């Protein structure tokens, strides 16, 4: 029998409306949080809906026909998202990732891509504008997204074996359609394409090597992600996590690897290359080797709440400000005040002492806040 994990509190109601500081300042790009981390990366969730029910993210038993998804009126409009994005860019954001739920389910998403791609950093640079998708609609949408100005995509794919993949997505979705989506994205130039595989012990670990072999010598960068304790509905247990070090050893035994230096500060993946020149892989050790010390990401939920950590229990309700009479300068100063007060480092604390953490009852779901 499958256990049903139900959040005790609806995390979406735990919010505060940001205060507007009494003295307003212009952004100067020097914004830092309490741990001296800049604000560089904004992840925007454009829908809380998804056509998959991945067992580790939106388990069917919780996200069923009775689940209260957000009404359309609660969603930020494209204009509201773009207004907020502009303010974040003035504070130093150079990278924007669209996510969800499944972002390609948001109607006319390419229109939002077009609006965001026209924004520039204070130095006049284009944004690193990207999107994470389960790939199911990519074959249909790749050309539109590219033409609208999207730079690249990351595609989630947890197995190559059709039966395993279907067990993971839990909606009987065939792997060939995702592979066709990846090909289509490559054809139109949405690269370099990263492929994300969440590894859950006892579920898809037998797919580690087939995935490595399949994507070796290809234009794609495969990244293995440790299964995380996000949200409250996946019933996460530490012994279901396969540490990156173990994944690396399993691959290295057959396909020898060599470590590479990180590309940039705040990069989440450890980089490894095949010694025979067959390309590189990434290992994202969110559980066993936390990277909070470099974490420069803010997250905007579908209904306009800013979260300063994936594991935050509550968000800052910017929709209230956007739909009130606030000026851009007031909203900008509210953003700055929240970032300056940020001290989040959940994963470091969890890694330091997993057993002391309270049970996950109020954490925000990944499908709501975006990965
Ligand atoms: N639907 C899109 C997708 O699957 O790519 C975008 C949203 S999804 C929430 C973003 C990423 O979060 C995916 O790569 C997914 O595999 C990852 N993810 C979701 N739940 C996770 C968990 N419990 N642990 C680790 N990664 C998770
Ligand atoms: Fe949907 Fe992505 Fe979550 Fe899977 S990981 S259920 S595709 S939002
Ligand atoms: Fe960033 Fe929070 Fe994840 Fe740490 S736990 S890396 S602060 S999102």
Coordinates of C-alpha atoms and ligand atoms in Angstrom, one line a residue:
X1 CA 0.0 0.0 0.0
X2 CA 1.3 3.5 -0.8
X3 CA 1.5 5.8 2.2
X4 CA -0.2 9.2 1.7
X5 CA 1.8 12.2 2.9
X6 CA -0.3 15.2 3.5
X7 CA 1.1 18.6 4.4
X8 CA -0.4 19.6 7.8
X9 CA -0.6 23.3 6.8
X10 CA -1.1 24.7 3.4
X11 CA 2.3 26.3 2.9
X12 CA 0.9 28.7 0.4
X13 CA -1.0 30.6 3.1
X14 CA 2.2 31.3 5.1
X15 CA 3.3 34.7 3.8
X16 CA 4.0 38.2 4.7
X17 CA 3.6 41.4 2.8
X18 CA 7.0 43.0 2.4
X19 CA 7.5 46.3 4.2
X20 CA 8.5 49.4 2.2
X21 CA 11.5 51.0 3.8
X22 CA 11.0 54.7 4.8
X23 CA 14.1 55.9 3.1
X24 CA 14.3 54.9 -0.6
X25 CA 17.6 54.2 -2.3
X26 CA 18.5 53.5 -5.9
X27 CA 19.9 50.0 -6.5
X28 CA 23.7 50.0 -6.9
X29 CA 24.5 46.4 -7.7
X30 CA 26.2 45.9 -4.4
X31 CA 23.3 44.1 -2.6
X32 CA 24.5 41.3 -0.3
X33 CA 22.7 39.1 2.2
X34 CA 23.9 38.5 5.8
X35 CA 26.4 35.9 4.5
X36 CA 27.7 38.3 1.8
X37 CA 26.0 36.5 -1.0
X38 CA 24.9 38.6 -4.0
X39 CA 21.6 38.3 -5.8
X40 CA 22.4 36.8 -9.2
X41 CA 19.8 34.2 -10.2
X42 CA 16.0 34.4 -10.3
X43 CA 13.9 31.3 -10.8
X44 CA 10.3 32.1 -11.9
X45 CA 7.6 29.5 -11.5
X46 CA 5.0 30.2 -14.2
X47 CA 2.4 27.5 -13.3
X48 CA 1.7 25.0 -10.5
X49 CA 0.2 22.6 -12.9
X50 CA 2.0 19.6 -14.4
X51 CA 1.1 16.8 -16.8
X52 CA 3.5 14.4 -14.9
X53 CA 3.1 13.1 -11.4
X54 CA 6.8 12.3 -10.7
X55 CA 6.9 10.3 -7.5
X56 CA 9.4 12.5 -5.8
X57 CA 7.7 15.8 -6.7
X58 CA 4.0 15.6 -7.3
X59 CA 2.9 12.2 -6.0
X60 CA -0.5 11.2 -7.4
X61 CA -1.9 10.4 -3.9
X62 CA -1.5 14.1 -3.0
X63 CA -1.8 15.9 -6.3
X64 CA -5.1 14.2 -7.3
X65 CA -8.4 15.6 -8.6
X66 CA -9.2 17.1 -5.2
X67 CA -5.9 19.1 -5.0
X68 CA -6.6 22.8 -4.9
X69 CA -4.4 24.2 -7.7
X70 CA -4.2 28.0 -7.9
X71 CA -7.0 29.8 -9.7
X72 CA -6.0 31.7 -12.8
X73 CA -6.6 35.1 -11.1
X74 CA -4.0 34.3 -8.5
X75 CA -1.2 33.9 -11.1
X76 CA 1.1 36.8 -11.9
X77 CA 0.5 38.1 -15.4
X78 CA 3.4 38.3 -17.8
X79 CA 3.4 42.0 -17.4
X80 CA 3.7 41.6 -13.6
X81 CA 6.4 39.0 -13.9
X82 CA 8.4 41.2 -16.3
X83 CA 8.1 44.3 -14.0
X84 CA 9.4 42.4 -11.1
X85 CA 12.2 40.8 -13.2
X86 CA 13.4 44.2 -14.3
X87 CA 13.7 45.3 -10.6
X88 CA 15.6 42.1 -9.8
X89 CA 18.0 42.8 -12.7
X90 CA 18.7 46.2 -11.3
X91 CA 19.8 44.5 -8.1
X92 CA 22.3 42.2 -10.0
X93 CA 20.3 39.3 -11.5
X94 CA 21.8 38.1 -14.7
X95 CA 20.3 34.7 -15.0
X96 CA 16.6 33.9 -15.2
X97 CA 15.2 30.4 -15.3
X98 CA 11.5 29.7 -16.0
X99 CA 10.2 26.7 -14.2
X100 CA 7.1 25.3 -12.5
X101 CA 5.1 22.9 -12.4
X102 CA 5.6 22.4 -16.1
X103 CA 6.4 25.8 -17.6
X104 CA 5.4 24.8 -21.1
X105 CA 1.8 24.3 -19.9
X106 CA 1.5 28.0 -19.3
X107 CA -0.5 29.4 -22.2
X108 CA 1.6 31.6 -24.6
X109 CA 4.8 31.1 -22.5
X110 CA 6.7 32.2 -25.6
X111 CA 5.2 35.7 -25.1
X112 CA 6.7 35.9 -21.6
X113 CA 10.1 34.6 -23.0
X114 CA 9.9 37.4 -25.6
X115 CA 9.3 40.1 -22.9
X116 CA 12.1 38.8 -20.7
X117 CA 14.6 38.4 -23.5
X118 CA 14.3 42.1 -24.3
X119 CA 15.5 43.1 -20.9
X120 CA 19.2 44.1 -20.4
X121 CA 21.5 44.2 -17.3
X122 CA 22.6 47.7 -16.1
X123 CA 25.8 47.0 -18.1
X124 CA 23.7 46.4 -21.2
X125 CA 24.2 42.7 -21.4
X126 CA 21.6 40.1 -22.4
X127 CA 20.2 37.9 -19.8
X128 CA 21.1 34.2 -19.5
X129 CA 17.5 33.2 -20.1
X130 CA 16.7 29.5 -19.7
X131 CA 13.9 27.1 -18.8
X132 CA 13.6 23.8 -17.1
X133 CA 11.1 21.4 -18.6
X134 CA 10.0 17.7 -18.5
X135 CA 10.4 17.8 -22.2
X136 CA 6.9 16.5 -23.0
X137 CA 5.9 19.6 -25.1
X138 CA 9.3 20.6 -26.2
X139 CA 9.1 19.1 -29.7
X140 CA 6.1 21.3 -30.3
X141 CA 7.5 24.4 -28.7
X142 CA 11.2 24.5 -29.3
X143 CA 11.1 26.7 -32.4
X144 CA 8.7 29.2 -30.9
X145 CA 10.8 29.5 -27.7
X146 CA 14.1 29.9 -29.6
X147 CA 12.5 32.6 -31.9
X148 CA 11.2 34.4 -28.8
X149 CA 14.7 34.7 -27.4
X150 CA 15.2 31.7 -25.1
X151 CA 18.9 30.9 -24.9
X152 CA 18.8 27.2 -23.7
X153 CA 16.8 24.6 -21.9
X154 CA 17.4 22.0 -19.2
X155 CA 15.4 18.8 -19.6
X156 CA 14.5 16.5 -16.8
X157 CA 14.8 12.8 -17.6
X158 CA 15.1 10.1 -15.0
X159 CA 15.4 7.0 -17.0
X160 CA 15.9 5.6 -20.5
X161 CA 14.1 2.4 -19.9
X162 CA 10.4 3.0 -20.7
X163 CA 9.0 1.0 -17.9
X164 CA 11.2 2.8 -15.3
X165 CA 10.5 6.2 -16.8
X166 CA 6.8 5.6 -16.7
X167 CA 7.0 4.5 -13.1
X168 CA 8.8 7.7 -12.3
X169 CA 6.4 10.1 -14.2
X170 CA 3.4 8.0 -13.1
X171 CA 1.3 9.1 -16.0
X172 CA 2.5 6.5 -18.6
X173 CA 4.4 9.1 -20.6
X174 CA 6.9 7.4 -23.1
X175 CA 10.6 8.2 -23.0
X176 CA 10.8 8.4 -26.8
X177 CA 8.7 11.6 -26.8
X178 CA 11.1 13.3 -24.3
X179 CA 14.1 12.2 -26.4
X180 CA 12.3 13.7 -29.5
X181 CA 11.8 17.0 -27.5
X182 CA 15.5 17.1 -26.6
X183 CA 16.5 16.5 -30.3
X184 CA 14.1 19.3 -31.4
X185 CA 15.6 21.7 -28.9
X186 CA 19.1 20.8 -30.1
X187 CA 18.1 21.3 -33.7
X188 CA 16.9 24.8 -33.2
X189 CA 20.0 25.8 -31.1
X190 CA 18.6 25.8 -27.6
X191 CA 21.9 24.6 -26.2
X192 CA 24.1 23.7 -24.5
X193 CA 21.3 21.4 -23.3
X194 CA 21.5 20.0 -19.8
X195 CA 19.7 16.8 -18.9
X196 CA 18.8 16.4 -15.2
X197 CA 18.3 13.0 -13.7
X198 CA 17.0 12.8 -10.1
X199 CA 18.3 9.5 -8.6
X200 CA 16.1 7.8 -6.0
X201 CA 17.4 4.6 -4.5
X202 CA 15.3 1.6 -5.3
X203 CA 13.6 3.5 -8.1
X204 CA 15.9 4.4 -11.0
X205 CA 19.4 3.7 -9.7
X206 CA 19.9 1.0 -12.3
X207 CA 19.5 3.7 -15.0
X208 CA 22.7 5.6 -13.9
X209 CA 25.0 3.7 -16.2
X210 CA 22.7 3.4 -19.2
X211 CA 22.0 7.2 -19.0
X212 CA 25.8 7.9 -18.7
X213 CA 26.5 5.7 -21.7
X214 CA 23.7 7.2 -23.8
X215 CA 24.7 10.8 -23.2
X216 CA 28.5 10.3 -23.4
X217 CA 29.9 11.6 -26.7
X218 CA 26.7 13.6 -27.3
X219 CA 26.2 17.4 -27.3
X220 CA 24.2 17.1 -24.0
X221 CA 25.5 17.5 -20.4
X222 CA 24.0 14.9 -18.1
X223 CA 23.6 15.9 -14.5
X224 CA 22.8 13.6 -11.6
X225 CA 20.8 15.2 -8.8
X226 CA 20.5 13.8 -5.3
X227 CA 16.9 13.2 -4.3
X228 CA 16.0 16.1 -2.0
X229 CA 13.6 16.6 1.0
X230 CA 11.8 19.5 -0.7
X231 CA 8.1 19.9 0.1
X232 CA 6.2 17.7 2.5
X233 CA 4.4 15.3 0.2
X234 CA 7.1 13.0 -1.1
X235 CA 7.8 11.3 2.2
X236 CA 11.6 11.8 1.8
X237 CA 13.9 9.5 3.7
X238 CA 17.7 9.9 3.9
X239 CA 18.3 6.2 2.9
X240 CA 16.6 6.8 -0.5
X241 CA 19.3 9.3 -1.4
X242 CA 22.2 8.0 -3.4
X243 CA 25.1 10.3 -2.6
X244 CA 26.8 11.9 -5.6
X245 CA 30.1 10.3 -4.5
X246 CA 28.6 6.9 -5.0
X247 CA 27.1 7.8 -8.4
X248 CA 30.5 9.0 -9.4
X249 CA 32.2 5.8 -8.3
X250 CA 29.7 3.7 -10.2
X251 CA 30.3 5.6 -13.4
X252 CA 34.0 5.9 -12.9
X253 CA 34.4 2.1 -12.6
X254 CA 33.2 1.6 -16.1
X255 CA 33.8 5.0 -17.8
X256 CA 36.9 6.7 -16.1
X257 CA 36.3 10.2 -14.9
X258 CA 38.4 13.2 -14.0
X259 CA 37.2 16.2 -11.9
X260 CA 37.0 19.7 -13.6
X261 CA 37.1 23.2 -12.0
X262 CA 33.7 24.9 -11.6
X263 CA 32.6 27.3 -14.4
X264 CA 31.4 30.0 -12.0
X265 CA 30.8 30.9 -8.4
X266 CA 27.4 29.6 -7.2
X267 CA 27.4 26.8 -9.8
X268 CA 25.5 23.9 -8.2
X269 CA 27.0 21.0 -10.1
X270 CA 30.4 19.4 -9.5
X271 CA 31.9 18.9 -13.0
X272 CA 33.6 15.7 -14.2
X273 CA 34.9 14.8 -17.6
X274 CA 35.3 11.4 -19.3
X275 CA 39.0 10.7 -19.5
X276 CA 38.7 9.5 -23.1
X277 CA 37.3 12.9 -24.1
X278 CA 33.6 11.8 -24.3
X279 CA 32.3 15.0 -22.7
X280 CA 31.3 15.9 -19.2
X281 CA 28.8 15.1 -16.5
X282 CA 27.5 17.1 -13.5
X283 CA 26.9 15.9 -10.0
X284 CA 24.5 18.0 -7.9
X285 CA 25.1 17.0 -4.3
X286 CA 22.3 19.1 -2.7
X287 CA 22.0 16.8 0.2
X288 CA 25.5 15.5 0.9
X289 CA 27.6 18.6 0.0
X290 CA 25.4 21.6 0.5
X291 CA 26.3 24.7 -1.6
X292 CA 24.5 27.3 0.5
X293 CA 27.6 29.3 1.0
X294 CA 27.5 30.4 -2.6
X295 CA 23.7 30.4 -3.1
X296 CA 22.7 33.5 -5.0
X297 CA 19.2 32.4 -6.0
X298 CA 15.8 33.9 -5.3
X299 CA 12.6 32.2 -6.3
X300 CA 9.3 33.7 -7.5
X301 CA 6.3 31.6 -7.0
X302 CA 3.4 31.4 -9.5
X303 CA 1.3 33.7 -7.4
X304 CA 4.1 36.3 -6.8
X305 CA 5.7 35.2 -3.6
X306 CA 9.5 35.6 -3.3
X307 CA 11.3 32.8 -1.5
X308 CA 14.9 33.2 -0.5
X309 CA 15.5 29.5 -0.1
X310 CA 14.1 26.3 -1.6
X311 CA 13.3 25.2 1.9
X312 CA 11.8 28.4 3.2
X313 CA 8.5 27.9 5.1
X314 CA 7.0 31.1 4.0
X315 CA 7.3 33.7 1.2
X316 CA 7.1 37.4 0.7
X317 CA 4.0 38.5 -1.1
X318 CA 5.0 40.8 -3.9
X319 CA 1.7 40.4 -5.7
X320 CA 0.2 42.6 -3.0
X321 CA 2.7 45.3 -3.8
X322 CA 2.4 44.9 -7.6
X323 CA -1.4 45.1 -7.4
X324 CA -1.3 47.9 -4.9
X325 CA -0.2 51.4 -5.6
X326 CA 3.5 50.8 -5.1
X327 CA 6.1 52.4 -7.3
X328 CA 9.0 50.5 -8.9
X329 CA 11.3 52.2 -6.4
X330 CA 9.3 51.1 -3.4
X331 CA 9.2 47.5 -4.7
X332 CA 12.9 47.6 -5.4
X333 CA 13.6 48.8 -1.9
X334 CA 11.4 46.0 -0.4
X335 CA 13.4 43.5 -2.4
X336 CA 16.7 44.9 -1.1
X337 CA 15.5 44.9 2.5
X338 CA 14.5 41.2 2.2
X339 CA 17.8 40.2 0.6
X340 CA 19.9 42.1 3.1
X341 CA 18.1 40.2 5.9
X342 CA 18.6 36.8 4.2
X343 CA 20.5 34.2 6.2
X344 CA 19.1 30.9 4.7
X345 CA 21.4 27.9 4.6
X346 CA 19.0 25.0 5.2
X347 CA 21.0 22.3 3.4
X348 CA 24.2 23.1 5.3
X349 CA 22.3 22.8 8.6
X350 CA 20.6 19.6 7.4
X351 CA 23.9 18.1 6.4
X352 CA 25.4 19.1 9.7
X353 CA 22.8 17.2 11.6
X354 CA 20.0 15.5 9.8
X355 CA 18.5 13.8 12.7
X356 CA 17.8 17.1 14.7
X357 CA 15.7 18.7 12.0
X358 CA 12.0 19.0 12.7
X359 CA 9.7 16.8 10.6
X360 CA 8.8 18.4 7.3
X361 CA 5.3 19.7 7.7
X362 CA 5.3 23.1 6.2
X363 CA 7.9 23.2 3.5
X364 CA 7.0 24.6 0.2
X365 CA 6.4 22.1 -2.7
X366 CA 8.9 22.1 -5.5
X367 CA 6.1 22.2 -8.1
X368 CA 4.9 25.5 -6.6
X369 CA 8.1 27.3 -6.1
X370 CA 10.1 25.8 -9.0
X371 CA 13.3 23.7 -9.0
Ligands
LIG1 N1 8.5 20.3 -14.6 C1 9.8 20.8 -14.9 C2 10.8 19.7 -14.9 O1 10.5 18.6 -14.3 O2 11.9 19.9 -15.4 C3 10.3 22.0 -14.1 C4 9.9 22.0 -12.6 S1 10.7 20.7 -11.7 C5 10.1 21.0 -10.1 C6 12.4 21.2 -11.6 C7 13.4 20.2 -11.3 O3 13.2 19.8 -9.9 C8 13.3 18.9 -12.1 O4 14.6 18.7 -12.7 C9 13.0 17.9 -11.1 O5 13.6 16.6 -11.4 C10 13.6 18.5 -9.8 N2 13.0 17.9 -8.6 C11 11.7 17.9 -8.2 N3 11.5 17.3 -7.0 C12 12.8 16.9 -6.6 C13 13.3 16.3 -5.4 N4 12.5 15.9 -4.4 N5 14.6 16.2 -5.3 C14 15.5 16.6 -6.3 N6 15.0 17.2 -7.4 C15 13.7 17.4 -7.6
LIG2 FE1 6.1 17.9 -13.0 FE2 8.7 18.6 -13.0 FE3 7.5 17.9 -10.7 FE4 7.9 16.0 -12.5 S1 9.5 17.2 -11.5 S2 6.0 16.3 -11.4 S3 7.6 17.1 -14.4 S4 7.0 19.6 -11.9
LIG3 FE1 20.2 28.0 -1.4 FE2 18.5 27.2 0.5 FE3 19.4 25.4 -1.2 FE4 21.0 26.4 0.7 S1 19.2 25.2 1.0 S2 21.5 26.1 -1.5 S3 20.3 28.5 0.8 S4 18.1 27.2 -1.7

